[in-house]
């Protein structure tokens, strides 16, 4: 029984340590001013304004102020005290450098140096802290590519339907011994005042029917031949 309790306590301790380690690893430490450090800026307060605009601050992050103790300090003040550089009654103050300030609440935070007139010269900082979780946000899912339309096929050219104009062909010349084709007679108008019908108006009689009776010229030689044979015999 005691062994089971020991195992349960050990598991809970490991889970708590993992959570604490994850929260510590998720914190971001911001070095104020980077290489410039926390000092009187040569270009005025714009140096720290420009630096802060390039940072992203979240609850749990740490500000690291690099300065030499006795020459500077860092104090968090209210908005009303920030403008006129009022050094009395700060929210918090750290006099030993380098100083680490943890951002525990979201919103706008104001920091100044209360030594002499350092704040008036430009040693002051304003930051905006987001209320987001200290853990990094998951990467956004990749966007789904839009479907690509298939290429449109070029229209098939329609062949021309123009009918070629036939060219007149010359009739072949008639060969030797072949009668030339005779064009059919065309009706011609008879001269004025003449009542004679035109050749085309007359009725052409049909050809006579063929007769199968033997002609006289064929019968005579046959009769003469029969009589000669009878006389000879």
Tab-separated table of N, CA and C in Angstrom, residues 66-202:
chain	number	residue	atom	x	y	z
A	66	UNK	N	20.583	45.997	-18.621
A	66	UNK	CA	22.026	45.959	-18.382
A	66	UNK	C	22.536	47.366	-18.027
A	67	UNK	N	22.955	47.558	-16.786
A	67	UNK	CA	23.519	48.840	-16.349
A	67	UNK	C	24.470	48.571	-15.182
A	68	UNK	N	25.272	49.565	-14.878
A	68	UNK	CA	26.226	49.483	-13.767
A	68	UNK	C	25.586	50.051	-12.506
A	69	UNK	N	25.657	49.293	-11.448
A	69	UNK	CA	25.062	49.748	-10.177
A	69	UNK	C	25.699	51.068	-9.737
A	70	UNK	N	24.862	51.969	-9.212
A	70	UNK	CA	25.318	53.275	-8.739
A	70	UNK	C	25.251	54.349	-9.806
A	71	UNK	N	25.238	53.964	-11.086
A	71	UNK	CA	25.144	54.964	-12.161
A	71	UNK	C	23.730	55.071	-12.721
A	72	UNK	N	23.001	53.972	-12.651
A	72	UNK	CA	21.620	53.961	-13.177
A	72	UNK	C	20.779	53.064	-12.285
A	73	UNK	N	19.469	53.134	-12.481
A	73	UNK	CA	18.530	52.196	-11.876
A	73	UNK	C	17.337	52.062	-12.822
A	74	UNK	N	16.396	51.175	-12.490
A	74	UNK	CA	15.201	51.006	-13.311
A	74	UNK	C	14.009	50.983	-12.377
A	75	UNK	N	13.026	51.852	-12.667
A	75	UNK	CA	11.826	51.954	-11.847
A	75	UNK	C	10.603	51.868	-12.745
A	76	UNK	N	9.630	51.080	-12.306
A	76	UNK	CA	8.359	51.028	-13.030
A	76	UNK	C	7.426	52.053	-12.400
A	77	UNK	N	6.856	52.925	-13.255
A	77	UNK	CA	6.011	54.015	-12.773
A	77	UNK	C	4.679	53.976	-13.491
A	78	UNK	N	3.759	54.821	-13.031
A	78	UNK	CA	2.437	54.909	-13.662
A	78	UNK	C	2.517	55.774	-14.921
A	79	UNK	N	1.433	55.760	-15.680
A	79	UNK	CA	1.381	56.585	-16.884
A	79	UNK	C	1.460	58.071	-16.536
A	80	UNK	N	0.822	58.470	-15.430
A	80	UNK	CA	0.852	59.878	-15.047
A	80	UNK	C	2.258	60.329	-14.675
A	81	UNK	N	3.045	59.450	-14.081
A	81	UNK	CA	4.404	59.828	-13.682
A	81	UNK	C	5.396	59.689	-14.829
A	82	UNK	N	5.039	58.938	-15.863
A	82	UNK	CA	5.985	58.676	-16.962
A	82	UNK	C	6.236	59.933	-17.791
A	83	UNK	N	5.186	60.673	-18.138
A	83	UNK	CA	5.368	61.849	-18.988
A	83	UNK	C	6.264	62.908	-18.377
A	84	UNK	N	5.970	63.368	-17.176
A	84	UNK	CA	6.814	64.412	-16.571
A	84	UNK	C	8.053	63.855	-15.854
A	85	UNK	N	8.276	62.528	-15.941
A	85	UNK	CA	9.434	61.896	-15.285
A	85	UNK	C	9.416	62.130	-13.757
A	86	UNK	N	8.246	61.855	-13.166
A	86	UNK	CA	8.127	61.967	-11.717
A	86	UNK	C	8.784	60.757	-11.062
A	87	UNK	N	9.757	60.966	-10.226
A	87	UNK	CA	10.538	59.872	-9.633
A	87	UNK	C	10.027	59.430	-8.273
A	88	UNK	N	9.073	60.181	-7.706
A	88	UNK	CA	8.567	59.827	-6.374
A	88	UNK	C	7.483	58.761	-6.486
A	89	UNK	N	7.421	57.887	-5.469
A	89	UNK	CA	6.410	56.842	-5.373
A	89	UNK	C	6.349	55.949	-6.615
A	90	UNK	N	7.449	55.300	-7.022
A	90	UNK	CA	7.384	54.373	-8.163
A	90	UNK	C	6.644	53.092	-7.765
A	91	UNK	N	6.170	52.355	-8.754
A	91	UNK	CA	5.521	51.065	-8.502
A	91	UNK	C	6.541	50.063	-7.973
A	92	UNK	N	7.717	50.036	-8.564
A	92	UNK	CA	8.823	49.188	-8.120
A	92	UNK	C	10.114	49.814	-8.611
A	93	UNK	N	11.252	49.476	-7.978
A	93	UNK	CA	12.523	50.031	-8.377
A	93	UNK	C	13.621	49.009	-8.068
A	94	UNK	N	14.590	48.878	-8.994
A	94	UNK	CA	15.743	47.984	-8.829
A	94	UNK	C	16.989	48.844	-9.030
A	95	UNK	N	17.883	48.831	-8.050
A	95	UNK	CA	19.069	49.686	-8.113
A	95	UNK	C	20.347	48.928	-8.469
A	96	UNK	N	20.318	47.614	-8.408
A	96	UNK	CA	21.513	46.819	-8.717
A	96	UNK	C	21.383	46.233	-10.129
A	97	UNK	N	22.442	46.465	-10.878
A	97	UNK	CA	22.433	45.942	-12.244
A	97	UNK	C	23.350	44.744	-12.423
A	98	UNK	N	23.096	43.916	-13.398
A	98	UNK	CA	21.910	43.996	-14.280
A	98	UNK	C	20.645	43.569	-13.561
A	99	UNK	N	19.503	44.129	-13.971
A	99	UNK	CA	18.232	43.888	-13.298
A	99	UNK	C	17.321	43.066	-14.215
A	100	UNK	N	16.622	42.096	-13.607
A	100	UNK	CA	15.658	41.267	-14.349
A	100	UNK	C	14.268	41.588	-13.816
A	101	UNK	N	13.393	42.006	-14.698
A	101	UNK	CA	12.016	42.369	-14.335
A	101	UNK	C	11.076	41.435	-15.081
A	102	UNK	N	10.267	40.676	-14.329
A	102	UNK	CA	9.308	39.749	-14.944
A	102	UNK	C	7.985	40.460	-15.181
A	103	UNK	N	7.445	40.274	-16.353
A	103	UNK	CA	6.163	40.894	-16.718
A	103	UNK	C	5.035	39.973	-16.248
A	104	UNK	N	4.353	40.371	-15.168
A	104	UNK	CA	3.337	39.531	-14.542
A	104	UNK	C	1.913	39.899	-14.924
A	105	UNK	N	1.704	41.015	-15.612
A	105	UNK	CA	0.341	41.448	-15.938
A	105	UNK	C	0.315	42.024	-17.349
A	106	UNK	N	-0.799	41.806	-18.055
A	106	UNK	CA	-0.915	42.402	-19.399
A	106	UNK	C	-1.184	43.895	-19.309
A	107	UNK	N	-1.026	44.570	-20.429
A	107	UNK	CA	-1.274	46.008	-20.484
A	107	UNK	C	-0.002	46.772	-20.802
A	108	UNK	N	-0.053	48.079	-20.609
A	108	UNK	CA	1.082	48.968	-20.898
A	108	UNK	C	1.911	49.165	-19.629
A	109	UNK	N	3.224	49.015	-19.783
A	109	UNK	CA	4.141	49.173	-18.651
A	109	UNK	C	5.127	50.296	-18.979
A	110	UNK	N	5.478	51.090	-17.926
A	110	UNK	CA	6.333	52.266	-18.098
A	110	UNK	C	7.553	52.117	-17.176
A	111	UNK	N	8.757	52.341	-17.729
A	111	UNK	CA	10.006	52.215	-16.975
A	111	UNK	C	10.857	53.468	-17.216
A	112	UNK	N	11.495	53.949	-16.142
A	112	UNK	CA	12.372	55.120	-16.239
A	112	UNK	C	13.588	54.901	-15.342
A	113	UNK	N	14.588	55.753	-15.544
A	113	UNK	CA	15.734	55.816	-14.630
A	113	UNK	C	15.542	57.062	-13.756
A	114	UNK	N	15.600	56.878	-12.451
A	114	UNK	CA	15.332	57.993	-11.521
A	114	UNK	C	16.594	58.739	-11.114
A	115	UNK	N	17.735	58.396	-11.690
A	115	UNK	CA	18.986	59.065	-11.335
A	115	UNK	C	19.056	60.394	-12.086
A	116	UNK	N	19.222	61.494	-11.336
A	116	UNK	CA	19.401	62.815	-11.937
A	116	UNK	C	18.308	63.134	-12.929
A	117	UNK	N	18.756	63.625	-14.075
A	117	UNK	CA	17.810	63.974	-15.153
A	117	UNK	C	17.867	62.960	-16.294
A	118	UNK	N	18.255	61.718	-15.980
A	118	UNK	CA	18.370	60.704	-17.040
A	118	UNK	C	17.039	60.473	-17.757
A	119	UNK	N	15.931	60.503	-17.013
A	119	UNK	CA	14.625	60.277	-17.643
A	119	UNK	C	14.322	61.395	-18.627
A	120	UNK	N	14.574	62.651	-18.230
A	120	UNK	CA	14.297	63.782	-19.128
A	120	UNK	C	15.151	63.717	-20.395
A	121	UNK	N	16.367	63.165	-20.289
A	121	UNK	CA	17.258	63.092	-21.454
A	121	UNK	C	16.823	61.993	-22.414
A	122	UNK	N	16.106	60.984	-21.924
A	122	UNK	CA	15.634	59.935	-22.839
A	122	UNK	C	15.762	58.525	-22.317
A	123	UNK	N	16.209	58.323	-21.046
A	123	UNK	CA	16.334	56.966	-20.514
A	123	UNK	C	14.981	56.554	-19.930
A	124	UNK	N	14.056	56.150	-20.863
A	124	UNK	CA	12.708	55.770	-20.489
A	124	UNK	C	12.182	54.779	-21.530
A	125	UNK	N	11.277	53.900	-21.092
A	125	UNK	CA	10.809	52.818	-21.975
A	125	UNK	C	9.334	52.554	-21.718
A	126	UNK	N	8.568	52.382	-22.820
A	126	UNK	CA	7.150	51.990	-22.766
A	126	UNK	C	6.974	50.717	-23.577
A	127	UNK	N	6.289	49.713	-22.983
A	127	UNK	CA	6.034	48.454	-23.698
A	127	UNK	C	4.579	48.054	-23.504
A	128	UNK	N	4.072	47.262	-24.442
A	128	UNK	CA	2.707	46.717	-24.374
A	128	UNK	C	2.805	45.202	-24.234
A	129	UNK	N	2.229	44.666	-23.168
A	129	UNK	CA	2.298	43.242	-22.862
A	129	UNK	C	0.952	42.608	-23.187
A	130	UNK	N	0.978	41.536	-23.987
A	130	UNK	CA	-0.256	40.833	-24.343
A	130	UNK	C	-0.613	39.822	-23.271
A	131	UNK	N	-1.892	39.477	-23.211
A	131	UNK	CA	-2.367	38.523	-22.207
A	131	UNK	C	-2.301	37.096	-22.696
A	132	UNK	N	-1.674	36.858	-23.852
A	132	UNK	CA	-1.596	35.512	-24.397
A	132	UNK	C	-0.768	34.604	-23.521
A	133	UNK	N	-0.950	33.274	-23.752
A	133	UNK	CA	-0.195	32.289	-22.983
A	133	UNK	C	1.266	32.389	-23.318
A	134	UNK	N	2.085	32.020	-22.316
A	134	UNK	CA	3.527	32.073	-22.547
A	134	UNK	C	3.986	31.007	-23.502
A	135	UNK	N	3.185	29.945	-23.693
A	135	UNK	CA	3.574	28.879	-24.612
A	135	UNK	C	3.420	29.378	-26.040
A	136	UNK	N	4.317	28.978	-26.920
A	136	UNK	CA	4.229	29.459	-28.303
A	136	UNK	C	2.994	28.922	-28.989
A	137	UNK	N	2.387	29.747	-29.803
A	137	UNK	CA	1.183	29.345	-30.529
A	137	UNK	C	1.542	28.338	-31.600
A	138	UNK	N	0.660	27.349	-31.846
A	138	UNK	CA	0.960	26.364	-32.900
A	138	UNK	C	1.016	27.031	-34.258
A	139	UNK	N	1.830	26.434	-35.104
A	139	UNK	CA	1.973	26.992	-36.451
A	139	UNK	C	0.674	26.830	-37.206
A	140	UNK	N	0.284	27.814	-37.992
A	140	UNK	CA	-0.975	27.695	-38.746
A	140	UNK	C	-0.893	26.582	-39.767
A	141	UNK	N	-2.032	25.963	-40.014
A	141	UNK	CA	-2.078	24.885	-41.002
A	141	UNK	C	-1.825	25.452	-42.383
A	142	UNK	N	-1.128	24.682	-43.206
A	142	UNK	CA	-0.864	25.192	-44.564
A	142	UNK	C	-2.149	25.392	-45.333
A	143	UNK	N	-2.189	26.447	-46.086
A	143	UNK	CA	-3.388	26.756	-46.864
A	143	UNK	C	-3.576	25.734	-47.978
A	144	UNK	N	-4.833	25.373	-48.197
A	144	UNK	CA	-5.144	24.422	-49.260
A	144	UNK	C	-5.022	25.127	-50.603
A	145	UNK	N	-4.212	24.578	-51.524
A	145	UNK	CA	-4.068	25.252	-52.817
A	145	UNK	C	-5.360	25.240	-53.595
A	146	UNK	N	-5.619	26.328	-54.282
A	146	UNK	CA	-6.837	26.432	-55.090
A	146	UNK	C	-6.751	25.491	-56.276
A	147	UNK	N	-7.893	24.864	-56.655
A	147	UNK	CA	-7.847	23.960	-57.813
A	147	UNK	C	-7.467	24.714	-59.065
A	148	UNK	N	-6.632	24.047	-59.850
A	148	UNK	CA	-6.153	24.652	-61.094
A	148	UNK	C	-7.051	24.201	-62.223
A	149	UNK	N	-7.602	25.149	-62.949
A	149	UNK	CA	-8.471	24.817	-64.068
A	149	UNK	C	-7.641	24.237	-65.202
A	150	UNK	N	-8.149	23.170	-65.869
A	150	UNK	CA	-7.377	22.611	-66.997
A	150	UNK	C	-7.303	23.602	-68.128
A	151	UNK	N	-6.246	23.548	-68.898
A	151	UNK	CA	-6.121	24.503	-70.016
A	151	UNK	C	-7.220	24.295	-71.043
A	152	UNK	N	-7.765	25.369	-71.533
A	152	UNK	CA	-8.837	25.317	-72.521
A	152	UNK	C	-8.272	24.985	-73.877
A	153	UNK	N	-8.847	23.944	-74.514
A	153	UNK	CA	-8.357	23.540	-75.833
A	153	UNK	C	-8.712	24.589	-76.865
A	154	UNK	N	-7.780	24.808	-77.791
A	154	UNK	CA	-8.016	25.778	-78.853
A	154	UNK	C	-9.115	25.272	-79.771
A	155	UNK	N	-10.029	26.125	-80.229
A	155	UNK	CA	-11.111	25.671	-81.111
A	155	UNK	C	-10.576	25.109	-82.413
A	156	UNK	N	-11.194	23.975	-82.869
A	156	UNK	CA	-10.769	23.340	-84.117
A	156	UNK	C	-11.221	24.200	-85.287
A	157	UNK	N	-10.288	24.553	-86.180
A	157	UNK	CA	-10.702	25.392	-87.320
A	157	UNK	C	-11.710	24.672	-88.190
A	158	UNK	N	-12.776	25.370	-88.564
A	158	UNK	CA	-13.828	24.809	-89.415
A	158	UNK	C	-13.425	24.964	-90.874
A	159	UNK	N	-13.407	23.855	-91.627
A	159	UNK	CA	-13.000	23.988	-93.041
A	159	UNK	C	-13.985	24.839	-93.814
A	160	UNK	N	-13.479	25.514	-94.790
A	160	UNK	CA	-14.312	26.389	-95.611
A	160	UNK	C	-15.286	25.570	-96.436
A	161	UNK	N	-16.525	26.025	-96.490
A	161	UNK	CA	-17.576	25.317	-97.231
A	161	UNK	C	-17.806	25.918	-98.602
A	162	UNK	N	-16.921	26.762	-99.071
A	162	UNK	CA	-17.098	27.392	-100.378
A	162	UNK	C	-16.942	26.358	-101.489
A	163	UNK	N	-17.938	26.213	-102.325
A	163	UNK	CA	-17.900	25.239	-103.429
A	163	UNK	C	-17.107	25.838	-104.586
A	164	UNK	N	-16.078	25.120	-105.063
A	164	UNK	CA	-15.291	25.695	-106.177
A	164	UNK	C	-16.143	25.800	-107.433
A	165	UNK	N	-15.960	26.867	-108.151
A	165	UNK	CA	-16.698	27.116	-109.394
A	165	UNK	C	-16.164	26.206	-110.495
A	166	UNK	N	-17.028	25.360	-111.094
A	166	UNK	CA	-16.512	24.465	-112.168
A	166	UNK	C	-16.075	25.264	-113.374
A	167	UNK	N	-14.973	24.844	-113.921
A	167	UNK	CA	-14.450	25.496	-115.136
A	167	UNK	C	-14.995	24.778	-116.368
A	168	UNK	N	-15.364	25.544	-117.386
A	168	UNK	CA	-15.867	24.891	-118.630
A	168	UNK	C	-14.768	24.082	-119.274
A	169	UNK	N	-15.115	22.874	-119.676
A	169	UNK	CA	-14.151	22.004	-120.351
A	169	UNK	C	-14.490	21.951	-121.832
A	170	UNK	N	-13.495	21.986	-122.608
A	170	UNK	CA	-13.698	21.950	-124.064
A	170	UNK	C	-13.991	20.530	-124.501
A	171	UNK	N	-14.963	20.387	-125.367
A	171	UNK	CA	-15.337	19.066	-125.876
A	171	UNK	C	-14.218	18.530	-126.743
A	172	UNK	N	-13.939	17.209	-126.612
A	172	UNK	CA	-12.850	16.655	-127.455
A	172	UNK	C	-13.245	16.673	-128.915
A	173	UNK	N	-12.237	16.930	-129.762
A	173	UNK	CA	-12.479	16.962	-131.215
A	173	UNK	C	-12.835	15.582	-131.707
A	174	UNK	N	-13.762	15.444	-132.572
A	174	UNK	CA	-14.147	14.109	-133.094
A	174	UNK	C	-13.008	13.502	-133.872
A	175	UNK	N	-12.828	12.196	-133.670
A	175	UNK	CA	-11.755	11.485	-134.386
A	175	UNK	C	-12.170	11.272	-135.819
A	176	UNK	N	-11.187	10.799	-136.658
A	176	UNK	CA	-11.449	10.593	-138.086
A	176	UNK	C	-12.488	9.508	-138.264
A	177	UNK	N	-13.403	9.728	-139.157
A	177	UNK	CA	-14.445	8.745	-139.444
A	177	UNK	C	-15.593	8.802	-138.479
A	178	UNK	N	-15.580	9.656	-137.493
A	178	UNK	CA	-16.656	9.775	-136.517
A	178	UNK	C	-17.419	11.043	-136.794
A	179	UNK	N	-18.696	10.896	-136.843
A	179	UNK	CA	-19.535	12.054	-137.161
A	179	UNK	C	-19.538	13.023	-136.028
A	180	UNK	N	-19.502	14.250	-136.412
A	180	UNK	CA	-19.534	15.304	-135.400
A	180	UNK	C	-20.922	15.361	-134.803
A	181	UNK	N	-21.031	15.568	-133.494
A	181	UNK	CA	-22.380	15.686	-132.901
A	181	UNK	C	-23.086	16.912	-133.406
A	182	UNK	N	-24.322	16.671	-133.753
A	182	UNK	CA	-25.128	17.755	-134.307
A	182	UNK	C	-26.010	18.302	-133.216
A	183	UNK	N	-25.942	19.582	-133.037
A	183	UNK	CA	-26.782	20.218	-132.033
A	183	UNK	C	-28.220	20.151	-132.470
A	184	UNK	N	-29.153	19.927	-131.567
A	184	UNK	CA	-30.570	19.888	-131.959
A	184	UNK	C	-31.006	21.232	-132.482
A	185	UNK	N	-31.821	21.200	-133.516
A	185	UNK	CA	-32.264	22.481	-134.109
A	185	UNK	C	-33.099	23.258	-133.120
A	186	UNK	N	-32.868	24.509	-133.108
A	186	UNK	CA	-33.648	25.408	-132.257
A	186	UNK	C	-34.709	26.066	-133.088
A	187	UNK	N	-35.808	26.331	-132.413
A	187	UNK	CA	-36.931	26.956	-133.130
A	187	UNK	C	-36.576	28.376	-133.454
A	188	UNK	N	-36.762	28.715	-134.707
A	188	UNK	CA	-36.509	30.097	-135.142
A	188	UNK	C	-37.834	30.711	-135.553
A	189	UNK	N	-37.929	31.904	-135.270
A	189	UNK	CA	-39.163	32.618	-135.571
A	189	UNK	C	-39.242	32.852	-137.064
A	190	UNK	N	-40.372	32.481	-137.659
A	190	UNK	CA	-40.560	32.679	-139.104
A	190	UNK	C	-40.589	34.157	-139.403
A	191	UNK	N	-40.176	34.513	-140.631
A	191	UNK	CA	-40.193	35.950	-140.973
A	191	UNK	C	-41.603	36.508	-140.841
A	192	UNK	N	-41.601	37.802	-140.565
A	192	UNK	CA	-42.870	38.502	-140.393
A	192	UNK	C	-43.689	38.390	-141.658
A	193	UNK	N	-44.998	38.032	-141.563
A	193	UNK	CA	-45.905	37.931	-142.706
A	193	UNK	C	-45.920	36.589	-143.331
A	194	UNK	N	-45.017	35.607	-142.923
A	194	UNK	CA	-44.993	34.286	-143.536
A	194	UNK	C	-45.781	33.341	-142.661
A	195	UNK	N	-46.613	32.514	-143.322
A	195	UNK	CA	-47.433	31.554	-142.599
A	195	UNK	C	-46.867	30.180	-142.650
A	196	UNK	N	-45.670	29.971	-143.273
A	196	UNK	CA	-45.094	28.627	-143.357
A	196	UNK	C	-44.587	28.215	-141.995
A	197	UNK	N	-44.881	26.974	-141.615
A	197	UNK	CA	-44.427	26.512	-140.284
A	197	UNK	C	-42.935	26.308	-140.261
A	198	UNK	N	-42.365	26.475	-139.139
A	198	UNK	CA	-40.912	26.294	-138.966
A	198	UNK	C	-40.599	24.827	-138.951
A	199	UNK	N	-39.332	24.469	-139.221
A	199	UNK	CA	-38.971	23.034	-139.261
A	199	UNK	C	-39.263	22.355	-137.950
A	200	UNK	N	-39.160	23.020	-136.894
A	200	UNK	CA	-39.358	22.378	-135.609
A	200	UNK	C	-40.817	22.194	-135.283
A	201	UNK	N	-41.714	23.006	-135.969
A	201	UNK	CA	-43.139	22.913	-135.676
A	201	UNK	C	-43.779	21.748	-136.400
A	202	UNK	N	-43.174	21.228	-137.530
A	202	UNK	CA	-43.774	20.138	-138.286
A	202	UNK	C	-43.639	18.853	-137.530
